[in-house]
Coordinates of C-alpha atoms and ligand atoms in Angstrom, one line a residue:
M1 CA 105.1 143.1 101.5
A2 CA 105.0 143.3 104.9
S3 CA 104.1 146.5 105.9
A4 CA 106.4 148.9 106.9
G5 CA 105.0 150.2 109.9
R6 CA 103.0 148.4 113.0
I7 CA 100.0 146.8 112.6
V8 CA 98.2 146.8 115.5
L9 CA 95.5 144.0 116.2
R10 CA 93.7 145.7 118.8
G11 CA 91.5 144.4 121.6
G12 CA 90.8 140.6 120.8
R13 CA 90.9 137.7 122.8
V14 CA 94.3 136.3 122.3
I15 CA 94.6 132.8 123.3
D16 CA 97.6 130.7 122.6
R17 CA 97.5 127.5 124.6
S18 CA 101.5 126.6 124.4
L19 CA 102.4 129.7 126.2
N20 CA 98.8 130.0 128.4
I21 CA 97.9 133.4 127.5
D22 CA 94.2 133.8 127.1
H23 CA 93.5 137.7 127.4
V24 CA 91.8 140.4 125.5
C25 CA 94.8 142.5 124.7
D26 CA 96.6 144.2 121.6
V27 CA 98.7 142.6 118.9
I28 CA 101.5 144.5 117.4
I29 CA 103.2 143.3 114.0
V30 CA 106.2 144.9 112.7
G31 CA 107.9 143.4 109.3
D32 CA 107.3 139.7 109.8
V33 CA 107.3 139.5 113.7
I34 CA 105.6 139.7 116.4
E35 CA 106.8 143.3 118.5
A36 CA 105.1 143.3 121.3
L37 CA 101.8 142.0 123.1
V38 CA 100.3 144.7 124.9
D39 CA 97.7 145.8 127.7
C40 CA 94.6 147.5 125.3
G41 CA 94.7 151.4 125.9
G42 CA 98.0 151.7 124.1
Q43 CA 98.6 154.8 122.1
Y44 CA 98.8 155.0 118.1
D45 CA 99.9 156.9 116.2
G46 CA 98.7 157.6 112.3
N47 CA 101.9 155.7 110.8
D48 CA 100.2 152.5 113.1
D49 CA 97.4 150.1 111.0
V50 CA 95.2 149.9 113.8
R51 CA 92.3 147.2 113.3
D52 CA 89.7 146.8 115.7
V53 CA 89.3 143.3 116.1
S54 CA 87.2 143.4 119.6
G55 CA 84.8 140.4 119.8
C56 CA 86.9 138.0 117.9
L57 CA 89.6 135.4 119.0
V58 CA 93.3 136.4 117.8
V59 CA 95.3 132.8 117.2
P60 CA 98.1 131.5 115.7
G61 CA 98.2 131.2 112.2
L62 CA 96.1 127.9 112.3
I63 CA 98.0 124.6 111.2
D64 CA 95.9 122.0 109.3
L65 CA 98.0 119.0 109.9
H66 CA 96.4 116.5 106.6
I67 CA 95.5 118.1 103.5
H68 CA 96.4 116.5 100.0
G69 CA 98.3 120.0 97.9
Y70 CA 100.0 118.7 95.0
E71 CA 97.6 120.1 92.3
H72 CA 98.2 119.4 88.4
A73 CA 100.2 116.2 89.5
T74 CA 98.3 114.1 91.6
P75 CA 94.3 113.3 91.2
L76 CA 93.4 115.1 94.7
G77 CA 95.9 118.2 94.6
I78 CA 93.7 121.4 95.1
D79 CA 95.3 124.8 95.2
V80 CA 96.9 125.3 98.6
D81 CA 96.5 129.3 98.7
K82 CA 93.2 129.3 97.6
Y83 CA 91.6 126.6 100.3
C84 CA 94.1 127.1 103.3
L85 CA 95.6 130.8 103.3
H86 CA 92.2 132.5 102.4
R87 CA 90.6 130.4 105.1
G88 CA 93.0 131.8 107.8
V89 CA 95.6 128.7 107.7
T90 CA 99.4 129.8 107.7
T91 CA 100.6 126.1 107.7
A92 CA 99.1 123.3 105.8
V93 CA 100.9 119.8 106.1
D94 CA 100.9 117.8 102.8
A95 CA 99.6 114.2 104.1
G96 CA 101.5 112.2 101.5
S97 CA 100.8 113.2 98.6
A98 CA 104.4 112.5 97.4
G99 CA 106.7 109.7 97.7
A100 CA 110.8 109.7 97.3
T101 CA 110.0 109.5 94.0
T102 CA 107.8 112.3 93.6
F103 CA 108.8 114.3 96.2
P104 CA 111.1 117.2 94.3
G105 CA 108.1 118.9 92.1
L106 CA 106.2 118.7 95.3
R107 CA 108.8 121.0 97.2
K108 CA 109.6 122.9 94.0
F109 CA 106.5 123.6 92.4
I110 CA 103.7 123.9 94.9
A111 CA 106.0 124.7 98.4
E112 CA 108.0 126.8 96.7
K113 CA 104.9 128.8 94.8
S114 CA 102.7 129.2 97.9
R115 CA 101.7 131.9 100.2
T116 CA 100.9 129.0 102.7
R117 CA 103.8 127.5 103.9
L118 CA 103.7 124.3 103.0
L119 CA 105.0 120.5 105.2
A120 CA 104.8 117.7 104.0
Y121 CA 104.4 113.5 105.2
L122 CA 106.4 111.6 102.8
N123 CA 104.4 108.5 101.5
I124 CA 106.2 105.3 102.5
S125 CA 105.7 104.3 98.6
M126 CA 107.7 105.7 96.0
H127 CA 105.1 107.1 94.1
G128 CA 102.9 108.6 96.5
L129 CA 99.7 109.7 94.8
A130 CA 100.8 110.0 91.7
S131 CA 97.8 107.8 90.2
A132 CA 95.6 105.9 92.6
G133 CA 94.7 107.5 96.2
C134 CA 91.5 107.0 96.1
S135 CA 90.0 103.5 97.3
G136 CA 86.8 101.8 96.4
Y137 CA 86.6 102.9 93.4
G138 CA 88.5 100.1 91.9
L139 CA 91.7 102.2 90.8
G140 CA 94.5 100.6 93.0
G141 CA 96.4 102.0 95.4
E142 CA 100.1 103.1 96.2
L143 CA 101.1 100.0 98.2
D144 CA 100.0 96.9 95.5
S145 CA 103.5 96.9 94.4
A146 CA 105.6 95.7 97.0
K147 CA 108.3 97.2 95.1
Q148 CA 107.3 100.5 95.5
I149 CA 107.8 100.0 99.5
N150 CA 110.8 101.1 100.5
A151 CA 112.9 102.2 103.2
D152 CA 115.9 103.5 102.0
S153 CA 114.6 105.7 99.6
A154 CA 112.2 107.4 101.8
A155 CA 115.0 108.2 104.7
K156 CA 117.1 109.3 101.9
C157 CA 114.8 111.9 100.6
I158 CA 114.1 112.8 104.5
E159 CA 117.1 112.9 105.1
E160 CA 118.3 116.0 102.0
N161 CA 114.2 117.7 102.8
R162 CA 114.2 118.3 107.1
D163 CA 113.3 121.5 106.6
M164 CA 110.1 120.4 105.3
I165 CA 109.5 116.8 105.6
V166 CA 107.7 115.7 109.3
G167 CA 106.8 112.4 109.0
I168 CA 106.1 109.2 107.1
K169 CA 102.6 108.9 106.1
I170 CA 100.8 105.3 105.9
R171 CA 97.5 104.3 103.9
L172 CA 96.1 101.0 105.0
S173 CA 93.1 100.1 103.2
A174 CA 93.1 97.0 101.3
D175 CA 91.9 97.7 97.8
G176 CA 95.2 99.9 98.0
A177 CA 97.3 97.4 98.8
N178 CA 96.8 94.4 96.5
D179 CA 93.8 93.0 98.8
G180 CA 95.5 94.0 102.0
K181 CA 98.4 91.8 101.1
N182 CA 100.9 94.7 101.1
E183 CA 99.6 96.2 104.8
Q184 CA 101.8 94.5 106.9
L185 CA 104.7 94.9 104.9
A186 CA 103.8 98.8 104.6
M187 CA 103.4 99.5 107.8
R188 CA 106.4 97.7 108.8
T189 CA 108.5 99.6 106.5
A190 CA 106.9 102.8 107.8
L191 CA 107.8 102.1 111.0
E192 CA 111.1 100.9 110.4
C193 CA 112.0 104.0 108.9
A194 CA 110.0 106.3 111.5
K195 CA 112.9 105.2 114.1
R196 CA 115.6 105.2 111.8
V197 CA 115.2 109.2 111.0
Q198 CA 113.3 110.0 114.4
L199 CA 110.2 111.2 112.4
P200 CA 106.5 110.0 113.6
V201 CA 104.2 108.0 111.1
M202 CA 100.8 109.6 110.2
A203 CA 98.5 106.5 109.5
H204 CA 95.4 106.3 107.7
H205 CA 93.7 103.0 108.5
S206 CA 90.0 102.6 106.8
M207 CA 88.0 99.4 105.4
S208 CA 92.2 97.5 106.5
T209 CA 92.9 94.0 107.0
V210 CA 95.2 95.3 109.9
K211 CA 93.0 95.0 113.1
L212 CA 93.2 98.2 115.5
G213 CA 94.6 95.9 118.2
G214 CA 96.0 92.8 119.6
E215 CA 99.2 90.7 119.7
E216 CA 102.5 92.0 119.4
E217 CA 104.1 89.8 116.7
V218 CA 101.5 91.2 114.1
L219 CA 101.1 94.6 113.4
S220 CA 98.0 96.8 114.2
C221 CA 96.7 99.8 114.1
P222 CA 96.9 102.6 116.5
G223 CA 97.8 99.5 118.7
S224 CA 102.2 99.3 116.9
L225 CA 102.1 103.1 116.6
R226 CA 104.2 105.0 118.6
P227 CA 104.1 107.8 121.2
G228 CA 103.6 111.1 118.8
D229 CA 102.9 108.9 115.7
V230 CA 99.0 109.7 114.5
Y231 CA 95.9 108.5 114.0
T232 CA 94.0 110.4 111.2
H233 CA 90.5 109.7 110.3
F234 CA 89.3 109.2 114.3
Y235 CA 86.1 109.3 113.3
H236 CA 85.0 107.8 110.2
A237 CA 82.2 105.0 110.1
Y238 CA 83.3 102.4 108.2
E239 CA 85.2 99.0 108.6
S240 CA 88.6 99.5 110.7
T241 CA 86.1 102.5 112.6
V242 CA 87.3 103.0 116.5
V243 CA 83.8 102.4 118.0
D244 CA 83.3 99.0 119.4
V245 CA 81.3 97.3 117.2
S246 CA 81.5 94.0 118.9
E247 CA 78.6 95.0 121.4
P248 CA 76.0 97.0 119.9
H249 CA 73.4 99.0 122.6
P250 CA 71.1 97.1 124.3
V251 CA 69.1 100.4 122.3
G252 CA 70.6 100.4 119.1
G253 CA 74.3 101.5 117.6
Y254 CA 77.1 101.6 119.7
S255 CA 78.4 102.8 122.9
K256 CA 81.7 102.9 123.4
F257 CA 84.7 103.0 121.7
D258 CA 87.8 100.2 121.1
P259 CA 89.3 99.3 124.1
A260 CA 92.8 99.3 121.4
V261 CA 92.0 103.0 120.7
L262 CA 92.0 104.0 124.2
E263 CA 95.1 102.2 125.1
A264 CA 97.2 103.9 122.7
R265 CA 96.0 106.9 123.4
K266 CA 97.0 106.8 127.2
H267 CA 100.6 105.6 125.4
G268 CA 101.1 108.6 123.4
V269 CA 99.4 108.5 120.2
L270 CA 97.6 111.5 119.1
M271 CA 93.7 111.1 117.6
D272 CA 93.2 113.2 114.2
I273 CA 90.1 114.3 112.0
G274 CA 91.3 113.7 108.9
H275 CA 87.9 115.0 107.8
G276 CA 88.3 114.1 103.9
Q277 CA 85.2 112.9 101.8
G278 CA 84.8 110.1 104.4
S279 CA 85.7 110.1 107.2
F280 CA 83.8 112.4 109.4
S281 CA 80.6 111.0 111.0
W282 CA 78.1 112.6 112.7
T283 CA 77.4 109.7 114.8
I284 CA 80.8 109.0 115.4
A285 CA 81.3 112.4 116.4
E286 CA 78.3 112.5 119.0
L287 CA 79.3 109.6 120.5
G288 CA 82.9 111.1 121.0
A289 CA 81.6 113.9 122.7
K290 CA 79.4 111.5 125.4
E291 CA 82.7 109.5 125.9
G292 CA 85.1 112.7 126.2
Q293 CA 87.2 111.1 123.1
W294 CA 88.0 114.4 121.4
P295 CA 90.8 114.5 118.8
D296 CA 94.2 115.9 119.3
V297 CA 94.2 117.2 116.4
I298 CA 91.7 118.5 114.0
S299 CA 92.8 118.4 110.3
T300 CA 90.1 118.6 107.0
D301 CA 92.0 116.4 104.7
L302 CA 90.9 118.9 102.2
H303 CA 91.4 116.6 98.2
T304 CA 89.7 117.5 94.9
G305 CA 86.9 115.2 96.4
S306 CA 86.1 117.2 100.1
M307 CA 87.5 120.6 99.2
D308 CA 83.0 121.8 98.2
G309 CA 81.7 120.0 100.6
P310 CA 81.6 118.0 102.5
A311 CA 84.8 118.9 105.0
Y312 CA 85.1 122.5 102.5
D313 CA 88.3 123.7 104.9
L314 CA 89.4 124.2 108.5
P315 CA 87.5 126.4 110.3
T316 CA 83.9 124.6 108.9
V317 CA 85.6 121.5 110.7
M318 CA 86.1 123.3 113.7
T319 CA 82.7 124.5 113.4
K320 CA 81.3 121.2 113.5
M321 CA 83.9 120.2 116.7
L322 CA 81.6 123.1 118.0
H323 CA 78.4 121.5 117.0
V324 CA 79.4 118.5 119.0
G325 CA 80.5 120.3 122.5
M326 CA 84.5 120.7 122.2
P327 CA 85.5 123.2 124.2
L328 CA 86.3 125.8 121.9
L329 CA 89.8 126.0 123.8
D330 CA 90.5 122.6 123.4
I331 CA 89.7 123.3 119.6
I332 CA 91.9 126.2 119.1
T333 CA 94.7 123.7 120.7
A334 CA 94.1 121.2 118.3
V335 CA 94.9 123.5 115.0
T336 CA 97.5 125.2 116.9
A337 CA 100.1 124.3 120.0
T338 CA 99.5 120.2 119.4
P339 CA 99.5 120.6 115.2
A340 CA 103.0 122.5 116.0
E341 CA 104.3 119.4 118.2
C342 CA 104.2 117.1 115.8
C343 CA 105.3 119.4 112.7
G344 CA 108.6 120.0 115.4
R345 CA 107.4 123.7 115.6
A346 CA 105.9 123.8 119.1
D347 CA 108.9 126.9 120.1
K348 CA 108.3 128.8 116.7
H349 CA 104.4 128.8 116.1
Q350 CA 103.9 131.4 119.2
L351 CA 102.0 134.5 119.6
R352 CA 105.5 136.1 121.2
P353 CA 107.7 139.2 120.6
G354 CA 110.1 137.2 118.1
A355 CA 108.3 134.9 116.6
E356 CA 107.1 135.0 113.1
A357 CA 103.6 136.8 112.4
D358 CA 101.7 133.9 111.8
V359 CA 98.7 134.7 112.8
T360 CA 94.9 133.6 112.3
V361 CA 91.9 136.4 113.4
L362 CA 88.2 134.0 113.9
R363 CA 84.8 135.1 114.7
L364 CA 82.3 132.7 116.7
D365 CA 79.1 133.9 114.3
D366 CA 75.4 133.1 114.9
C367 CA 73.9 130.6 111.7
S368 CA 70.8 128.2 111.1
T369 CA 71.9 125.5 109.0
H370 CA 72.0 121.9 108.6
L371 CA 75.4 121.2 107.9
E372 CA 76.5 117.6 106.3
D373 CA 78.9 114.9 107.3
S374 CA 80.7 112.6 105.1
Q375 CA 77.5 110.9 104.1
A376 CA 75.4 113.7 104.1
Q377 CA 73.4 112.8 107.8
L378 CA 72.8 116.4 108.5
R379 CA 72.6 118.4 112.0
H380 CA 71.2 121.5 112.6
V381 CA 74.4 123.7 113.4
T382 CA 73.5 127.3 114.8
K383 CA 77.3 128.3 115.7
R384 CA 80.0 129.1 113.0
I385 CA 83.6 129.5 113.1
L386 CA 84.5 132.2 110.4
P387 CA 88.6 133.2 109.5
V388 CA 88.0 137.1 109.4
A389 CA 91.3 138.0 109.1
V390 CA 95.2 136.4 108.4
W391 CA 98.9 137.5 108.5
R392 CA 101.6 134.8 106.8
A393 CA 105.1 136.4 108.1
G394 CA 103.5 140.1 108.5
E395 CA 101.9 139.8 105.2
E396 CA 98.1 139.9 105.0
A397 CA 96.0 138.1 102.7
D398 CA 92.6 138.2 102.0
I399 CA 89.6 135.7 103.3
I400 CA 87.8 134.5 100.6
L401 CA 84.9 132.2 102.0
P402 CA 83.4 129.4 100.4
E403 CA 80.8 130.7 98.0
V404 CA 78.4 128.0 98.9
W405 CA 78.6 126.2 102.2
P406 CA 76.5 123.8 102.3
N407 CA 77.3 122.7 99.1
T408 CA 73.8 120.4 98.7
A409 CA 74.4 119.9 94.9
R410 CA 76.8 117.6 96.5
M411 CA 75.1 116.1 99.1
P412 CA 73.2 112.9 96.4
T413 CA 76.4 111.2 96.0
L414 CA 77.6 111.8 99.4
S415 CA 74.7 109.9 100.8
K416 CA 75.3 107.0 98.7
E417 CA 78.3 105.3 100.6
W418 CA 75.8 105.6 103.7
K419 CA 75.2 101.7 103.3
K420 CA 78.7 100.7 103.6
L421 CA 78.7 102.3 107.4
L422 CA 79.4 100.5 110.6
V423 CA 78.2 103.2 112.6
K424 CA 75.2 105.7 111.3
D425 CA 72.2 107.4 112.1
A426 CA 69.1 105.2 112.3
K427 CA 67.4 106.6 109.5
A428 CA 68.9 107.5 105.9
P429 CA 70.2 110.3 104.8
E430 CA 67.5 111.0 102.8
A431 CA 64.7 110.3 105.1
M432 CA 66.4 112.8 107.5
A433 CA 66.6 115.4 104.9
A434 CA 62.9 115.2 104.5
L435 CA 62.2 116.3 108.0
Q436 CA 65.0 119.4 108.0
Ligands
LIG1 ZN1 94.2 111.9 103.4

């Protein structure tokens, strides 16, 4: 239950990029709403629950735009509260675990039972990720049968669940789509349906037959995405990477992003990290830093293969972006204001009087850790973004950090994928680890 009295978060650095707020003040919560932001030095009495958060950042509740939360019903599904709310995330968006025929269970058994606010992108495939979902393991995928790709059923499901569905998810990966034969059909259907229901598409694009850009008659990704659509797995290093691999850099590796990606960004397609098990490369993140190609959204793609490393949780992925030099304020925007806009919640998700009290308190700690990317390439990280406290609609939830961080036991499995990467460090992860 929300506390009967006032909760006062005293003396933190309060940041809300959507309201241009960045100053030290007190945030007062009453019941399930924010009552006021007031200058420091206010008088509080014994009935007030005053928390000293000086030295911390106080931000709107974090939003993780890409997770898989359909636990027990899909192989990828995680415990949403454990990995989201208890790590400082008040809103999580399931990215296509459910399609039109499996969505009612996501709503009834997960969203209605979670303390985390759960929203969803609906998979354009009717059965979503009910069975398959991890491409590359010979398991098949949700787009193997063209009969499952259906705009009418998706549109009907969306109309019935507009309070929860924020867009349409498509996973463009050849081995999840009948060896690529169904990728064009799936993309065309997703775009058609999105246009009909006036919602954005979130596209996964990895090891796909769909090109990054190109002529209009053949769909490309992100080339055919529209302003406001989301291109997830921005920093993956497999085939279909955003890095231009046609021109090797003279001293090795690659030096720039594909022109089709830059063009898509220019016309308003949003880039999302979607870290996951396979989709975050330190090498590409560093190239992104060099080129100023920061993501618009930072998300985890948390699922059973990424929750205990290499993604862990949203603050860990934020920590990785801080390490490569993304400005702190841009990191905050990428987990609050921008994903709120993607979900159509820009005006609701704010630190202003009367707004629902979703609030996260963060702290920057010193650390000294060799943190892995998706293929166990390591970097020495010295600053960590930690969740300290969280309120969801005025109710506090405990922060429970990962027990093992980083999870070195998982790294040998991750490093096996290194040889498949198009863009990578000069040395294999094992060789690098030996030098640490
Ligand atoms: Zn995903």
